[in-house]
Short mmCIF file of C-alpha atoms in Angstrom, two decimals:
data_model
loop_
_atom_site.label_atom_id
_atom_site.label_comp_id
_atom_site.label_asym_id
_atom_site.label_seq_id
_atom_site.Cartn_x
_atom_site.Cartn_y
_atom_site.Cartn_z
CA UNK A 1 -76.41 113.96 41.22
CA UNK A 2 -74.23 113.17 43.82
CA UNK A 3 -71.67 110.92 42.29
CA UNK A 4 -72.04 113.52 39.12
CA UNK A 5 -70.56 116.50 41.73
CA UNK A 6 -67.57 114.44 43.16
CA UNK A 7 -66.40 113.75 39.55
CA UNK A 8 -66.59 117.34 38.66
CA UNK A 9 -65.05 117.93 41.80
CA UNK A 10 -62.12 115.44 40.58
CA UNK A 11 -62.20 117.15 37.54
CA UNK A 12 -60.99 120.38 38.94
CA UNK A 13 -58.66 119.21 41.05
CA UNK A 14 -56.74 117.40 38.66
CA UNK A 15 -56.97 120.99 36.36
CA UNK A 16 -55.38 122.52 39.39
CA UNK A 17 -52.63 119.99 39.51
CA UNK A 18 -51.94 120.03 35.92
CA UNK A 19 -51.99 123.94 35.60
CA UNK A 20 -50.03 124.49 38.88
CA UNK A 21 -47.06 121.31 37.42
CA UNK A 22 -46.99 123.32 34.46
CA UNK A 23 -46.63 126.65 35.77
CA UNK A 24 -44.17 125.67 38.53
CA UNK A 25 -42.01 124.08 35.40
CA UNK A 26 -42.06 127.36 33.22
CA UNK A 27 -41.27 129.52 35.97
CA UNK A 28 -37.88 129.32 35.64
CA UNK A 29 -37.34 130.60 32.19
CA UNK A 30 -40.24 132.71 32.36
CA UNK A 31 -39.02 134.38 35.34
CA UNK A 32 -35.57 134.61 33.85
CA UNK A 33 -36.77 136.04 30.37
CA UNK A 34 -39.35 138.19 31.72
CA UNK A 35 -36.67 139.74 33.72
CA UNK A 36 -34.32 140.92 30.47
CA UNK A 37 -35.05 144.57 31.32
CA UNK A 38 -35.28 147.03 27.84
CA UNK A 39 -31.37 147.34 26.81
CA UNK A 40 -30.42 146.00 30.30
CA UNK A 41 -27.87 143.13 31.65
CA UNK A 42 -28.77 141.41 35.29
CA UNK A 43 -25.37 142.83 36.00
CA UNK A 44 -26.65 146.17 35.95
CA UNK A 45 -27.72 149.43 33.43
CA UNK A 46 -26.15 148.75 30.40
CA UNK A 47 -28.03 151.13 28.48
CA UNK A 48 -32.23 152.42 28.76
CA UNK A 49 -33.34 154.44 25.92
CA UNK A 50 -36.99 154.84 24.00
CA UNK A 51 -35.53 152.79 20.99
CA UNK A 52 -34.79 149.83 23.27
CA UNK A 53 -38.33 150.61 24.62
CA UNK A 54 -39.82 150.08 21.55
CA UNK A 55 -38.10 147.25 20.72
CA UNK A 56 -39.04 145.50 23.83
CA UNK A 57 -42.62 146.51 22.72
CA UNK A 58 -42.49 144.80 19.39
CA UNK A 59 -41.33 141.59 20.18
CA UNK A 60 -43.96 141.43 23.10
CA UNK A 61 -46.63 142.10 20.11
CA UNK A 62 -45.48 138.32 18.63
CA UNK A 63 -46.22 137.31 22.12
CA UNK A 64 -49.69 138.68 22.31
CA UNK A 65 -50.74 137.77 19.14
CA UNK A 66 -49.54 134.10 19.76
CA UNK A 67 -51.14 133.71 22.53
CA UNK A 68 -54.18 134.57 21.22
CA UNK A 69 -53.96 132.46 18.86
CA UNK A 70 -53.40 130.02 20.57
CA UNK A 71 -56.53 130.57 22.59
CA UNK A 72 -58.50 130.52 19.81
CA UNK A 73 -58.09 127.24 19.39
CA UNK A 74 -60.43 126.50 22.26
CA UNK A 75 -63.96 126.83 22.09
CA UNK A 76 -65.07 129.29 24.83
CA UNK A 77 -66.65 127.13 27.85
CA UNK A 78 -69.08 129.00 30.07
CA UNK A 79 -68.64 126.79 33.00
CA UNK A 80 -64.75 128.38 33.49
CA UNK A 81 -66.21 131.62 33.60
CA UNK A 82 -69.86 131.73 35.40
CA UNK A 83 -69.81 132.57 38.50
CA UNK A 84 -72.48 130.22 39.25
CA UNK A 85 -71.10 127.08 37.49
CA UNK A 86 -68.99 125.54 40.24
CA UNK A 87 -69.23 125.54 44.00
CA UNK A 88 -66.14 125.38 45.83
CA UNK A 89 -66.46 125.58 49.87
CA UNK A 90 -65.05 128.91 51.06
CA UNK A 91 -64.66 130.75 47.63
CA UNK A 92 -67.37 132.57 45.41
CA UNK A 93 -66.26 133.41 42.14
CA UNK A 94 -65.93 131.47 38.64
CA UNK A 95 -63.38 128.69 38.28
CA UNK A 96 -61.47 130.73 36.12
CA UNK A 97 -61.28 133.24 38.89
CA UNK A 98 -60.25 130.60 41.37
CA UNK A 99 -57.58 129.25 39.16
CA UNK A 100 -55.71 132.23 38.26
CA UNK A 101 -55.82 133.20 41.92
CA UNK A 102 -54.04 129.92 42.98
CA UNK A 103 -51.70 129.82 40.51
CA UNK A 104 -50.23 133.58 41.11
CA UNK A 105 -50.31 131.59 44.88
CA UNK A 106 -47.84 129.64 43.68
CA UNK A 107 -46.34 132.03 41.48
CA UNK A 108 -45.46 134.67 45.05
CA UNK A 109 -43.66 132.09 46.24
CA UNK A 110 -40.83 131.44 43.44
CA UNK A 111 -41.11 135.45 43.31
CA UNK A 112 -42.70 136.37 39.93
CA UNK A 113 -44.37 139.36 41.57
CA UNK A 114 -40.45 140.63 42.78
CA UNK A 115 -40.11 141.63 38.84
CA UNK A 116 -41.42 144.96 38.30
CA UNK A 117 -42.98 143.97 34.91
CA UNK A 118 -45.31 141.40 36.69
CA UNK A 119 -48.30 142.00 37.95
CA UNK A 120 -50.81 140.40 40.04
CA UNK A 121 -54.68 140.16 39.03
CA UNK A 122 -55.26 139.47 42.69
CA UNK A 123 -52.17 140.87 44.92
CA UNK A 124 -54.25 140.49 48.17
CA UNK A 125 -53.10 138.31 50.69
CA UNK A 126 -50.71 137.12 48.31
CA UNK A 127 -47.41 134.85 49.95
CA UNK A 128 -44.02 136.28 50.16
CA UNK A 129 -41.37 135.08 48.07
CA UNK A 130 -39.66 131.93 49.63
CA UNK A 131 -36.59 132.66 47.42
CA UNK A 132 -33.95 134.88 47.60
CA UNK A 133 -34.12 138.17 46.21
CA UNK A 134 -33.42 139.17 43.14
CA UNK A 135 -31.00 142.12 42.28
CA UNK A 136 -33.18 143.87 39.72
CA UNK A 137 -32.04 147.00 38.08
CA UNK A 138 -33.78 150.22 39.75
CA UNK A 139 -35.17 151.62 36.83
CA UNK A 140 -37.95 152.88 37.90
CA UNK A 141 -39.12 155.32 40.24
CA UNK A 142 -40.47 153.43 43.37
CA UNK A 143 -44.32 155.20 43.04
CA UNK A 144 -44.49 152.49 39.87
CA UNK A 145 -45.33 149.53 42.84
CA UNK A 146 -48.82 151.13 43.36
CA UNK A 147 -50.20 151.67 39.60
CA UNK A 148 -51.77 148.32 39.02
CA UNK A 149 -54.93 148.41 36.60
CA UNK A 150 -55.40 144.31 36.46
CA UNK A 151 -58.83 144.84 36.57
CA UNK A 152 -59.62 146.84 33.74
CA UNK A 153 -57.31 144.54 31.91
CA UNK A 154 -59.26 141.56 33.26
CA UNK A 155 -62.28 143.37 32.10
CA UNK A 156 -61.46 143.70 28.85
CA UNK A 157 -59.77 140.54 28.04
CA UNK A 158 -63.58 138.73 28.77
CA UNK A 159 -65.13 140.93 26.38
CA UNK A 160 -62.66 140.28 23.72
CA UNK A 161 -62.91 136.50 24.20
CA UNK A 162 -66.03 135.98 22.74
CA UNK A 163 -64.69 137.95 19.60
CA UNK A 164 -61.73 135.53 19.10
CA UNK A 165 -63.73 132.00 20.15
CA UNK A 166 -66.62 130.11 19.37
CA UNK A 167 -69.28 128.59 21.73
CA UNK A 168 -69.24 124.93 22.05
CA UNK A 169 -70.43 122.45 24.76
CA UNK A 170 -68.62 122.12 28.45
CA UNK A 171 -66.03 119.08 27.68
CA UNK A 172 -64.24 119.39 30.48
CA UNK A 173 -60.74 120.87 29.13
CA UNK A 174 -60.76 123.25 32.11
CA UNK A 175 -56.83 122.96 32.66
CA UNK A 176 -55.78 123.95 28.68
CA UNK A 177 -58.24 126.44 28.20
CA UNK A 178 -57.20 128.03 31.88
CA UNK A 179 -53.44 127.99 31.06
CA UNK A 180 -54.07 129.37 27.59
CA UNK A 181 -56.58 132.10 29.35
CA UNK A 182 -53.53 132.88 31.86
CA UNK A 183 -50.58 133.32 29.03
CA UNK A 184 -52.87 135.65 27.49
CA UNK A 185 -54.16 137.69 30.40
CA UNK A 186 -50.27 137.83 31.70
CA UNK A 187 -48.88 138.64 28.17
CA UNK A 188 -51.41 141.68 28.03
CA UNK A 189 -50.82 142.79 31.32
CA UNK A 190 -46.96 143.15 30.76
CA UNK A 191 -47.49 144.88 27.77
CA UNK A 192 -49.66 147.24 29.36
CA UNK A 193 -47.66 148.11 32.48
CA UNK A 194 -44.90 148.46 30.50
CA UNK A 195 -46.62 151.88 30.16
CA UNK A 196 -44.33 153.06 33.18
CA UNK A 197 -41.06 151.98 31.27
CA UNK A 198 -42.10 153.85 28.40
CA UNK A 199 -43.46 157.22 30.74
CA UNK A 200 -39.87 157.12 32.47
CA UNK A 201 -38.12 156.96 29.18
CA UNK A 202 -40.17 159.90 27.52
CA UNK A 203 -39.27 161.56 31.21
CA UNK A 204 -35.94 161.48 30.79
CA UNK A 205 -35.05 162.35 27.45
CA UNK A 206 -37.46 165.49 27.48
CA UNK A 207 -38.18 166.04 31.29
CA UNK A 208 -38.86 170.05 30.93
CA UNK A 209 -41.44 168.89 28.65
CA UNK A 210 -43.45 166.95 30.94
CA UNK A 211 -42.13 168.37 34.58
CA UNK A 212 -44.72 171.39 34.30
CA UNK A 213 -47.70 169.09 33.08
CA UNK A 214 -46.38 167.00 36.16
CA UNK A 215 -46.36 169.74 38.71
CA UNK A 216 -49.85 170.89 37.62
CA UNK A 217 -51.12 167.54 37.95
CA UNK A 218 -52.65 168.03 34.10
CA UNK A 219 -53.51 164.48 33.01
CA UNK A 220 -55.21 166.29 29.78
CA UNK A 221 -51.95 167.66 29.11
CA UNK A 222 -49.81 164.84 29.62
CA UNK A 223 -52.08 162.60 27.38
CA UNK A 224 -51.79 165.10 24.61
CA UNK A 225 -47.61 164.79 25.17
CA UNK A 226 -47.93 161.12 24.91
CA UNK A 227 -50.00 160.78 21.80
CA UNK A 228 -48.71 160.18 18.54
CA UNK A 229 -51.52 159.12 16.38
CA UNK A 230 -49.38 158.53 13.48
CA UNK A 231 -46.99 156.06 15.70
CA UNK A 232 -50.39 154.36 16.58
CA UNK A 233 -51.57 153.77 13.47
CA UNK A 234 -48.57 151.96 12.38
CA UNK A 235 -48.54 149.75 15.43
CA UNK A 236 -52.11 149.01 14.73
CA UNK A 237 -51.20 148.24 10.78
CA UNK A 238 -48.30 145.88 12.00
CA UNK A 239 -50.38 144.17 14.11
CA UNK A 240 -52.74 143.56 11.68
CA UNK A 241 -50.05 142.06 9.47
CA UNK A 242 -48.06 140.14 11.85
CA UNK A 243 -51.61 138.39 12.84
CA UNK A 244 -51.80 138.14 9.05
CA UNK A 245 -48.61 135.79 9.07
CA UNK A 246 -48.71 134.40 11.96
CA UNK A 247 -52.13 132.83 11.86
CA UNK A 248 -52.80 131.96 8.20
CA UNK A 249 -53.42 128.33 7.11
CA UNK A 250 -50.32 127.24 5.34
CA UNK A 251 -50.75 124.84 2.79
CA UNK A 252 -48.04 123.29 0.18
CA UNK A 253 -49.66 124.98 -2.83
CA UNK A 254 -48.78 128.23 -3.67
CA UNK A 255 -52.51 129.28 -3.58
CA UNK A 256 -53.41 131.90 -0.40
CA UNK A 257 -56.79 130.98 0.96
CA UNK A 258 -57.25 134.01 3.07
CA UNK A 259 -58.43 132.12 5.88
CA UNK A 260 -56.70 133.10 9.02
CA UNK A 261 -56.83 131.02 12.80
CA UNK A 262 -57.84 134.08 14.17
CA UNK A 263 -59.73 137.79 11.97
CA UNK A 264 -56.33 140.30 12.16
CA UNK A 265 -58.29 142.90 11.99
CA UNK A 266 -59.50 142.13 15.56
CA UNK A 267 -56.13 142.20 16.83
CA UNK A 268 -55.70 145.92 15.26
CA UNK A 269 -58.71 146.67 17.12
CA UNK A 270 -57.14 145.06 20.47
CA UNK A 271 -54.58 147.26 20.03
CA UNK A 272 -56.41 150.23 18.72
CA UNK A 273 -59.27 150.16 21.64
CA UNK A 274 -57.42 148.42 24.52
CA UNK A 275 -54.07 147.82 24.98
CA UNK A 276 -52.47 151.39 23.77
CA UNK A 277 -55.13 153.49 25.62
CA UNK A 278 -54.64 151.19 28.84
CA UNK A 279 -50.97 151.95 28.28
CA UNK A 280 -51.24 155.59 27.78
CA UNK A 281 -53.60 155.21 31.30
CA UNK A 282 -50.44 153.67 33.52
CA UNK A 283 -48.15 156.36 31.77
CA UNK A 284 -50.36 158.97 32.87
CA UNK A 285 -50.74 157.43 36.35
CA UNK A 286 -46.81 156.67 36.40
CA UNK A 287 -45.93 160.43 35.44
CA UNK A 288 -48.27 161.78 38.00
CA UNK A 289 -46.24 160.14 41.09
CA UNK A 290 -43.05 160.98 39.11
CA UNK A 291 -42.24 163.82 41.02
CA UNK A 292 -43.09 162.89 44.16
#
């Protein structure tokens, strides 16, 4: 049993090495891309308006949905995620806890968490950034560094993983399936904070729309401002679609076998359930504080 434990113990430690190498190499575009700011140059405002908004929002759709994707791949192994299924001295919590937390570690220090679109699962006790700042564009107003709803977001991304995997036995491919876990959890949480891009858009194109609603501290009524169930429904329809294209089975014949790497119509629901009402959520929060 003994010799069993120091393998597994092996085990993760070499995941840890191979998910922090990996991480520590993609920071650099990663941080560079994630940093392209909606209609923005690093040189400053070039221009911010709800059409570049949106645009920013569809191409992180082909994000989410590859990711996903690419997830779903894996089968899903409940040893990454009990809480139970690993002991490591001085930490309680599932491996896949324990990972993520040491990787956004290592992530503070070559200053992910500077860029206003990322966000922390666990910000406590996180490092400071041992690089220089970086000059982003003040777009926002500065109440958006408090709205952080990582949790929900964690919350739901382990009840939709069941949906998008299949069970299979514990083979030990703790590193992939951690790293593809972490694109997806990080490519839904920037789509979902970029709620407060889209809130201070809406703000100020139309602020004597929502500056009473804001005063009044009406969430009902700012909710009912920010709804457009027509505009949902077609996001949920392309979705569907994209997920449609992007995860069919190609083959060389001309013959469609309707058999996709991952059911679209789950993604529509992702969308449908999830990730717009979680947006509309940090909108709400964001236009709150938007005043103060």
């Amino acid at each position: 049993m003994g010799s069993h434990n120091g393998r597994f113990v092996i085990s993760v430690r070499k995941a840890l090495l191979f998910i922090s190498s990996l991480l520590c190499l993609l920071m650099a575009s990663s941080t560079s891309a994630a940093s392209n700011f909606p209609g923005m140059e690093h040189s400053g405002v070039k221009e911010f308006t709800l059409e570049s908004v949106r645009e920013s929002l569809i191409r992180q759709e082909d994000t989410i949905i590859f990711s996903l994707i690419e997830r779903a791949k894996f089968a899903f192994n409940s040893s990454l995620y009990g809480e139970s299924s690993i002991e490591i001295p001085g930490f309680y919590g599932s491996l896949i806890h324990y990972i993520v937390k040491e990787i956004e570690r290592i992530e503070a220090k070559v200053g992910r968490y500077e860029n206003p679109e990322e966000h922390p699962f666990f910000p406590d006790d996180l490092p400071c950034s041992l690089l220089p700042p970086h000059n982003y564009p003040q777009v926002l107003h500065p109440a958006a560094a408090s709205i952080n709803i990582n949790k929900k977001i964690w919350e739901m991304y382990f009840k939709l993983l069941p949906l998008l995997t299949e069970k299979g036995p514990d083979d030990g491919n703790y590193a992939s399936i951690a790293a593809s876990d972490l694109a997806c959890l990080q490519a839904l949480s920037r789509r979902i904070h970029y709620g407060k891009f889209v809130a201070e858009v809406k703000f100020r194109e139309a602020p004597q729309d929502y500056g009473a609603a804001i005063r009044a501290q009406d969430r009902d009524a700012l909710m009912k401002l920010l709804t457009f169930e027509s505009v949902e429904e077609m996001v949920r329809r392309r979705v569907e679609k994209k997920a449609m294209v992007f995860g069919q089975e190609v083959s060389l014949s001309d013959d469609i076998n309707g058999k996709y790497k991952v059911d679209p119509t789950i993604l529509s629901r992702l969308y449908g359930e999830w990730i717009m009402p979680l947006t509309k959520l940090v909108q709400v929060d964001y236009l709150l504080r938007r005043l103060d």
